[in-house]
Structures are given as structure tokens and as C-alpha cells.
Amino acid sequence: MEISQQDRNLLERLEQSLWREETRFDIALMKEIIAEDFIEFGKSGRIYHRSDALSISEQPIEAIIPLPDFEARLLTENVAQVTYNSAVTYRGVINRARRSSIWTRSPSPHGWILRFHQGTPY
């Protein structure tokens, strides 16, 4: 099953919105794109839920955009996986992680909602 260029571009924009200060801290937007049952396995090994994702304090985000090595593929007609490598600077140190997210097609204004995310440091 091949992902359309339109869906790929949309998923890339949505994933990037999680790494841009102007969108990441827009709680109304995040409530629209992060699913009620969202779960994340953070690069620290900690498990996060939607409430954790929505309660992050506003802070600078120094991530490389576009997301390096971004790929998107359909798992089913309405489920997509995106993968990429992140490079984010925290306190002058670049942290790198391999990232994977699962998005499901939704009637929401954005067309997709985030169900799962995992970050693995490398």
C-alpha cells in the first residue's frame, strides 16, 4: 500500500508541529492532534500520556527542521507510521534519537491524530 504524497506531506507537517515552539505550545492545536489514548515511550524510558504531553511548560525548542530522514508509510488505509531522526539541542548539547510515531486517519480538521510515539537515543 503506497502513501500518497499529500498524506506524506501532511504527516510531515503535523510531526514537525510537535517540534516548533509556535505550534507545540498551542494547547488547542495539540488537543486536536494528540489522541485521548496517546502514549509515548520517551527516549529516557519514561512513559508519557496525553495529559503529560499537554502539560509541558513552554520552552525553547532547538530542533533541526525539516526532520532528518523523515519517512512515512501506511500500515493500513487509515494507519500510518512515520520515522525520522531527531537532533535537538538542550543546554548546548545535541541529543539525537530515532523516532517513530503512529498516526490514525481522523475526521478532525487536520486529517490525522497522533496515537503513539517512541524515541530511542543513539
Coordinates of C-alpha atoms in Angstrom, one line a residue:
M1 CA 0.0 0.0 0.0
E2 CA 1.6 3.3 -1.1
I3 CA 1.1 6.5 0.8
S4 CA 0.0 9.5 -1.2
Q5 CA 2.3 12.5 -1.5
Q6 CA -0.5 14.6 0.1
D7 CA -0.7 12.3 3.1
R8 CA 3.1 12.2 3.5
N9 CA 3.4 16.0 3.4
L10 CA 0.5 16.4 5.8
L11 CA 2.0 13.9 8.3
E12 CA 5.4 15.6 8.0
R13 CA 3.8 19.0 8.8
L14 CA 1.9 17.5 11.7
E15 CA 5.0 15.8 13.1
Q16 CA 7.1 19.0 12.7
S17 CA 4.4 20.9 14.6
L18 CA 5.5 18.9 17.7
W19 CA 9.0 20.4 17.3
R20 CA 8.1 24.1 16.6
E21 CA 7.5 26.4 19.6
E22 CA 4.7 28.3 17.9
T23 CA 2.6 25.1 17.4
R24 CA 3.9 22.8 20.2
F25 CA 2.7 25.1 22.9
D26 CA -0.7 25.9 21.2
I27 CA -2.8 23.8 23.5
A28 CA -5.9 24.0 21.3
L29 CA -3.9 22.6 18.4
M30 CA -2.3 19.9 20.4
K31 CA -5.7 18.8 21.8
E32 CA -6.8 18.4 18.2
I33 CA -3.9 16.3 17.0
I34 CA -2.9 14.2 20.1
A35 CA -5.4 11.4 20.7
E36 CA -7.2 10.9 24.0
D37 CA -5.4 7.5 24.4
F38 CA -2.0 8.7 23.3
I39 CA 1.1 7.0 24.8
E40 CA 4.8 7.7 24.4
F41 CA 7.8 5.8 25.3
G42 CA 10.3 8.6 25.8
K43 CA 14.0 8.4 25.0
S44 CA 14.5 8.4 28.8
G45 CA 12.5 5.2 29.0
R46 CA 9.7 7.1 30.8
I47 CA 6.0 6.5 29.7
Y48 CA 4.0 9.6 28.9
H49 CA 0.3 10.1 28.3
R50 CA -1.8 12.8 26.6
S51 CA -2.0 14.8 29.9
D52 CA 1.8 14.8 30.1
A53 CA 2.2 15.9 26.5
L54 CA -0.3 18.8 27.0
S55 CA 1.2 20.0 30.3
I56 CA 4.7 20.6 29.1
S57 CA 5.9 24.1 30.0
E58 CA 6.6 26.5 27.2
Q59 CA 10.4 26.4 26.5
P60 CA 12.7 26.9 23.6
I61 CA 12.9 24.0 21.1
E62 CA 16.1 23.9 19.2
A63 CA 15.3 21.0 16.8
I64 CA 16.6 20.6 13.2
I65 CA 13.7 21.1 10.8
P66 CA 13.0 19.5 8.3
L67 CA 13.2 16.4 10.4
P68 CA 16.2 14.4 9.2
D69 CA 15.5 11.1 7.4
F70 CA 11.7 11.6 7.5
E71 CA 9.8 8.6 6.1
A72 CA 6.1 7.8 6.1
R73 CA 4.3 4.6 5.3
L74 CA 0.8 3.3 5.5
L75 CA 0.3 0.3 7.8
T76 CA -3.4 0.1 6.8
E77 CA -5.5 2.5 4.8
N78 CA -6.1 4.6 7.9
V79 CA -3.0 4.0 10.0
A80 CA 0.4 5.5 9.2
Q81 CA 3.8 5.2 10.7
V82 CA 6.4 8.0 10.4
T83 CA 10.0 7.6 11.3
Y84 CA 12.9 10.1 11.4
N85 CA 16.0 11.0 13.4
S86 CA 15.8 14.0 15.7
A87 CA 18.7 16.3 16.6
V88 CA 17.7 18.6 19.4
T89 CA 20.0 20.9 21.3
Y90 CA 19.5 21.0 25.1
R91 CA 21.8 23.2 27.2
G92 CA 24.3 23.3 24.4
V93 CA 24.4 19.6 23.8
I94 CA 22.9 17.9 20.7
N95 CA 20.7 15.0 21.6
R96 CA 20.0 12.5 18.8
A97 CA 17.2 10.0 18.8
R98 CA 15.5 7.7 16.3
R99 CA 11.8 8.5 16.4
S100 CA 8.7 6.6 15.4
S101 CA 5.0 7.8 15.5
I102 CA 1.7 6.1 14.7
W103 CA -1.0 8.3 13.3
T104 CA -4.6 7.3 12.5
R105 CA -6.8 9.0 9.9
S106 CA -9.4 11.1 11.6
P107 CA -12.3 13.4 10.7
S108 CA -10.5 16.1 12.7
P109 CA -9.6 19.3 10.9
H110 CA -6.1 18.0 10.5
G111 CA -7.0 14.7 9.0
W112 CA -4.7 12.6 11.3
I113 CA -4.3 12.2 15.0
L114 CA -1.2 11.0 16.9
R115 CA -1.7 7.8 18.9
F116 CA 1.8 6.6 19.7
H117 CA 5.4 7.9 19.8
Q118 CA 8.7 6.5 20.7
G119 CA 12.2 8.0 20.9
T120 CA 15.3 5.9 21.2
P121 CA 18.6 7.7 21.7
Y122 CA 21.6 7.0 19.5

